[in-house]
Amino acid sequence: MSSIYNNNHQQASSSSSSSAAAQDHYHHGIPGIPTDGLVVLLQNSKTGSQVYLVGTVHVCKESAELVKKVIDYVRPDVVAVELCKRRAAAQMNWKAKDETLYTLFWNSLRAPGGLCTKIYMFSQNYRSHRLHTFGILPGLEFKVAMEESSRMGARCFYIDQDSAVIFQQFLKVVSSFELLQIAYDNYRANIHPDFVYEKYTRSFARESNSNLKKQYPNIFKVRIEDRDKFMFTNLRNLEGKVVAVVGMAHMDGIELLWKLAEEEDDNCSVH
């Protein structure tokens, strides 16, 4: 499966191939929610499970509202989120702190690694700090998903790789120059609560992925490709009605892997 994925993942980055493959999944049947690709229905013909895959923007309250609507309508047996146990605990226990640039700087210096890694960590912490000053909690949709699963008695699964593992893999493939470039991009990022949610379409995510792959192919593999495969594998093993909440950047990859798995199962049943 991994070789097929590596040969075909680029197809998911082009609007012509992935949109044609995805259209069959867009008709999820949930009233009041557009069939624009932010919510897709993936059928597992082997187990009979139904996975409502919800693509989100981590800094948008609209994504959190979408997640709640889908869960309330589907009333799933399982809620799956793009988190590991470590990140889930941090998300649920997060509390606002009175942080200054001084404290952010010194906390970043305590991070393991060399100077470039510390500068990168400072840029990440600074970006989160700026979001919090606007009243934005990154990953709010995951918090809502976990709360909703508890409210209706659904099982909650964390389907992503451990964040520490992802970070270690990231540091192995990124150069010092790239760390500084990303830190600079984080610093310059336009973060404002009034940005237009509607522009974050599947096409926008696809273009962003394509740009990331061209500029930082090794980082793209660690942050997107490898995690697509990890989450896909976990989702294929879930049974019943499932609502899975993932960042929009992972939608194309998971859909493509799902399509290939279904085709493989069909071929096996024929033979």
Coordinates of C-alpha atoms in Angstrom, one line a residue:
M1 CA 0.0 0.0 0.0
S2 CA 2.8 2.4 0.8
S3 CA 4.4 2.1 -2.6
I4 CA 1.0 2.8 -4.3
Y5 CA 0.6 5.8 -2.0
N6 CA 4.0 7.2 -2.8
N7 CA 3.3 6.8 -6.6
N8 CA -0.1 8.4 -6.4
H9 CA 0.0 11.0 -3.6
Q10 CA 1.0 13.7 -6.0
Q11 CA -2.3 13.1 -7.8
A12 CA -4.1 14.2 -4.7
S13 CA -2.3 17.5 -5.0
S14 CA -3.9 18.2 -8.4
S15 CA -7.4 19.5 -8.6
S16 CA -8.4 17.5 -11.7
S17 CA -7.6 14.0 -10.3
S18 CA -8.6 14.3 -6.7
S19 CA -11.8 16.3 -7.2
A20 CA -13.0 13.6 -9.6
A21 CA -12.2 10.8 -7.1
A22 CA -13.7 12.8 -4.2
Q23 CA -17.1 13.8 -5.7
D24 CA -18.7 10.5 -4.9
H25 CA -17.9 11.0 -1.2
Y26 CA -19.1 14.6 -1.0
H27 CA -22.8 13.6 -0.8
H28 CA -22.8 12.9 3.0
G29 CA -26.5 13.4 3.4
I30 CA -26.3 15.8 6.4
P31 CA -29.0 18.5 6.1
G32 CA -27.7 22.1 6.2
I33 CA -24.1 21.3 5.5
P34 CA -22.8 22.0 2.0
T35 CA -21.4 19.2 -0.2
D36 CA -18.2 21.2 -0.9
G37 CA -15.7 18.7 0.3
L38 CA -15.3 19.9 3.9
V39 CA -17.3 16.9 5.0
V40 CA -17.0 13.6 3.1
L41 CA -18.5 10.2 3.7
L42 CA -16.1 7.2 3.4
Q43 CA -17.6 3.8 3.3
N44 CA -15.6 0.7 4.4
S45 CA -17.0 -2.1 2.3
K46 CA -15.0 -4.7 4.3
T47 CA -16.3 -3.8 7.8
G48 CA -19.5 -1.8 6.9
S49 CA -18.3 1.2 8.8
Q50 CA -19.1 4.7 7.8
V51 CA -16.6 7.5 8.3
Y52 CA -17.7 11.1 8.2
L53 CA -14.4 12.8 7.6
V54 CA -14.5 16.5 8.6
G55 CA -11.8 18.8 7.3
T56 CA -11.1 21.8 9.6
V57 CA -9.0 25.0 9.9
H58 CA -7.4 24.9 13.3
V59 CA -7.8 28.6 14.1
C60 CA -11.4 28.9 13.0
K61 CA -14.4 28.9 15.4
E62 CA -16.5 28.0 12.3
S63 CA -14.7 24.7 12.1
A64 CA -15.6 23.9 15.7
E65 CA -19.2 24.7 14.9
L66 CA -19.1 22.4 11.9
V67 CA -17.8 19.6 14.0
K68 CA -20.5 20.0 16.5
K69 CA -23.2 20.0 13.8
V70 CA -21.9 16.8 12.2
I71 CA -21.6 15.0 15.5
D72 CA -25.0 16.1 16.7
Y73 CA -26.6 14.8 13.5
V74 CA -24.6 11.6 13.0
R75 CA -24.6 10.6 16.6
P76 CA -21.6 8.4 16.0
D77 CA -20.3 5.3 17.8
V78 CA -16.8 6.7 17.6
V79 CA -15.3 10.2 17.4
A80 CA -11.7 10.2 16.0
V81 CA -9.5 13.3 16.3
E82 CA -6.2 14.3 14.7
L83 CA -4.5 14.2 18.1
C84 CA -2.3 11.9 20.2
K85 CA -2.8 11.4 23.9
R86 CA -0.2 14.0 24.7
R87 CA -1.8 16.7 22.6
A88 CA -5.3 15.7 23.7
A89 CA -4.4 16.2 27.4
A90 CA -2.8 19.5 26.6
Q91 CA -5.9 20.7 24.6
M92 CA -8.4 19.7 27.3
N93 CA -6.3 21.2 30.2
W94 CA -5.2 24.4 28.5
K95 CA -5.7 27.6 30.5
A96 CA -4.9 31.2 29.5
K97 CA -1.6 32.4 30.9
D98 CA -0.4 36.0 31.4
E99 CA 2.7 35.5 29.2
T100 CA 5.1 38.2 27.9
L101 CA 7.7 38.1 25.2
Y102 CA 10.3 37.8 27.9
T103 CA 8.7 34.6 29.4
L104 CA 8.1 33.2 25.9
F105 CA 11.8 33.8 25.1
W106 CA 13.1 32.1 28.2
N107 CA 10.7 29.2 27.9
S108 CA 11.9 28.7 24.4
L109 CA 15.6 28.6 25.5
R110 CA 14.7 25.7 27.8
A111 CA 13.7 23.6 24.7
P112 CA 16.1 20.8 23.8
G113 CA 18.3 21.3 20.7
G114 CA 20.6 23.9 19.3
L115 CA 20.1 27.6 18.8
C116 CA 18.1 27.3 15.5
T117 CA 15.7 24.9 17.2
K118 CA 15.2 27.3 20.1
I119 CA 14.5 30.2 17.7
Y120 CA 12.0 28.0 15.8
M121 CA 10.3 27.1 19.1
F122 CA 10.1 30.8 20.1
S123 CA 8.4 31.5 16.7
Q124 CA 5.9 28.8 17.4
N125 CA 5.2 30.0 20.9
Y126 CA 5.0 33.6 19.7
R127 CA 2.5 32.6 17.0
S128 CA 0.3 30.8 19.6
H129 CA 0.6 33.8 21.9
R130 CA -0.7 36.1 19.2
L131 CA -3.6 33.8 18.5
H132 CA -4.5 33.7 22.1
T133 CA -4.5 37.5 22.4
F134 CA -7.2 37.5 19.7
G135 CA -9.2 35.0 21.7
I136 CA -8.4 32.2 19.3
L137 CA -7.6 28.7 20.7
P138 CA -5.9 26.7 18.0
G139 CA -7.5 23.2 17.7
L140 CA -10.7 24.3 19.3
E141 CA -12.5 21.9 17.0
F142 CA -10.7 19.0 18.6
K143 CA -11.7 20.1 22.1
V144 CA -15.3 20.4 20.9
A145 CA -15.2 16.9 19.3
M146 CA -13.9 15.4 22.5
E147 CA -16.5 17.1 24.6
E148 CA -19.3 16.1 22.3
S149 CA -18.1 12.4 22.3
S150 CA -18.2 12.4 26.1
R151 CA -21.7 14.1 26.1
M152 CA -23.3 11.5 23.9
G153 CA -21.3 8.5 25.2
A154 CA -19.3 7.8 22.0
R155 CA -15.9 6.4 22.2
C156 CA -13.0 8.8 21.5
F157 CA -9.9 7.8 19.6
Y158 CA -6.7 9.7 19.0
I159 CA -5.5 8.7 15.6
D160 CA -2.4 10.8 15.0
Q161 CA 1.2 10.1 15.7
D162 CA 2.7 11.1 19.0
S163 CA 3.7 14.8 18.8
A164 CA 7.1 14.1 20.3
V165 CA 7.8 11.5 17.6
I166 CA 6.6 13.9 14.8
F167 CA 8.9 16.7 16.2
Q168 CA 11.9 14.4 16.4
Q169 CA 11.3 13.2 12.8
F170 CA 10.9 16.9 11.8
L171 CA 14.2 17.8 13.3
K172 CA 15.9 15.0 11.5
V173 CA 14.9 16.2 8.0
V174 CA 15.0 20.0 8.4
S175 CA 18.2 22.0 8.0
S176 CA 19.2 24.9 10.3
F177 CA 18.5 27.3 7.4
E178 CA 15.0 25.9 6.9
L179 CA 14.3 26.2 10.7
L180 CA 15.2 29.9 10.5
Q181 CA 13.1 30.4 7.4
I182 CA 10.1 28.8 9.0
A183 CA 10.6 30.8 12.1
Y184 CA 10.7 34.0 10.0
D185 CA 7.5 32.9 8.2
N186 CA 5.8 32.3 11.6
Y187 CA 6.8 35.8 12.7
R188 CA 5.5 37.4 9.6
A189 CA 2.3 35.4 9.4
N190 CA -0.8 37.5 9.1
I191 CA -2.9 36.4 12.1
H192 CA -6.2 38.2 12.6
P193 CA -9.6 37.0 13.8
D194 CA -11.4 38.6 10.9
F195 CA -9.8 36.5 8.1
V196 CA -12.3 35.0 5.7
Y197 CA -13.1 31.4 6.6
E198 CA -14.7 30.7 3.2
K199 CA -11.3 31.0 1.4
Y200 CA -10.1 27.8 3.2
T201 CA -11.5 25.4 0.6
R202 CA -10.2 22.0 -0.4
S203 CA -8.5 23.7 -3.4
F204 CA -6.8 26.2 -1.1
A205 CA -5.5 23.3 1.1
R206 CA -4.4 21.4 -2.0
E207 CA -2.4 24.4 -3.3
S208 CA -0.9 25.0 0.2
N209 CA 0.2 21.3 0.3
S210 CA 1.7 21.6 -3.2
N211 CA 3.7 24.7 -2.3
L212 CA 5.0 23.0 0.9
K213 CA 6.0 19.9 -1.0
K214 CA 7.9 22.0 -3.6
Q215 CA 9.7 24.2 -1.0
Y216 CA 10.3 21.6 1.8
P217 CA 9.7 18.1 0.4
N218 CA 11.2 16.3 3.4
I219 CA 9.1 18.4 5.8
F220 CA 6.0 17.7 3.7
K221 CA 6.7 13.9 4.0
V222 CA 6.9 14.1 7.8
R223 CA 4.1 16.6 8.5
I224 CA 1.6 15.4 5.8
E225 CA 2.4 12.2 4.0
D226 CA 3.5 10.0 6.9
R227 CA 0.7 11.2 9.1
D228 CA -1.9 10.7 6.4
K229 CA -0.9 7.0 6.3
F230 CA -0.8 6.7 10.1
M231 CA -4.3 8.2 10.5
F232 CA -5.7 6.3 7.5
T233 CA -4.6 3.0 9.0
N234 CA -6.3 3.9 12.3
L235 CA -9.5 5.0 10.6
R236 CA -9.7 1.8 8.6
N237 CA -9.7 -0.3 11.8
L238 CA -12.6 1.6 13.4
E239 CA -16.1 0.1 13.2
G240 CA -19.6 1.5 13.3
K241 CA -20.5 5.1 12.6
V242 CA -17.4 7.3 12.9
V243 CA -16.9 11.1 12.8
A244 CA -13.2 11.8 12.2
V245 CA -11.9 15.4 12.6
V246 CA -8.7 16.2 10.8
G247 CA -7.0 19.3 9.5
M248 CA -8.0 20.1 5.9
A249 CA -4.4 19.5 4.7
H250 CA -4.9 15.8 5.4
M251 CA -8.2 15.3 3.6
D252 CA -6.8 14.6 0.1
G253 CA -4.3 12.1 1.3
I254 CA -6.7 10.1 3.5
E255 CA -9.3 10.1 0.7
L256 CA -6.8 8.8 -1.8
L257 CA -5.6 6.0 0.5
W258 CA -9.2 5.1 1.2
K259 CA -10.0 4.9 -2.5
L260 CA -7.0 2.7 -3.1
A261 CA -7.8 0.4 -0.2
E262 CA -11.4 0.0 -1.5
E263 CA -10.1 -0.8 -5.0
E264 CA -7.7 -3.4 -3.5
D265 CA -10.5 -5.0 -1.5
D266 CA -12.6 -5.2 -4.7
N267 CA -9.8 -6.9 -6.6
C268 CA -9.2 -9.4 -3.8
S269 CA -12.9 -10.3 -3.7
V270 CA -13.1 -10.8 -7.5
H271 CA -10.1 -13.2 -7.4

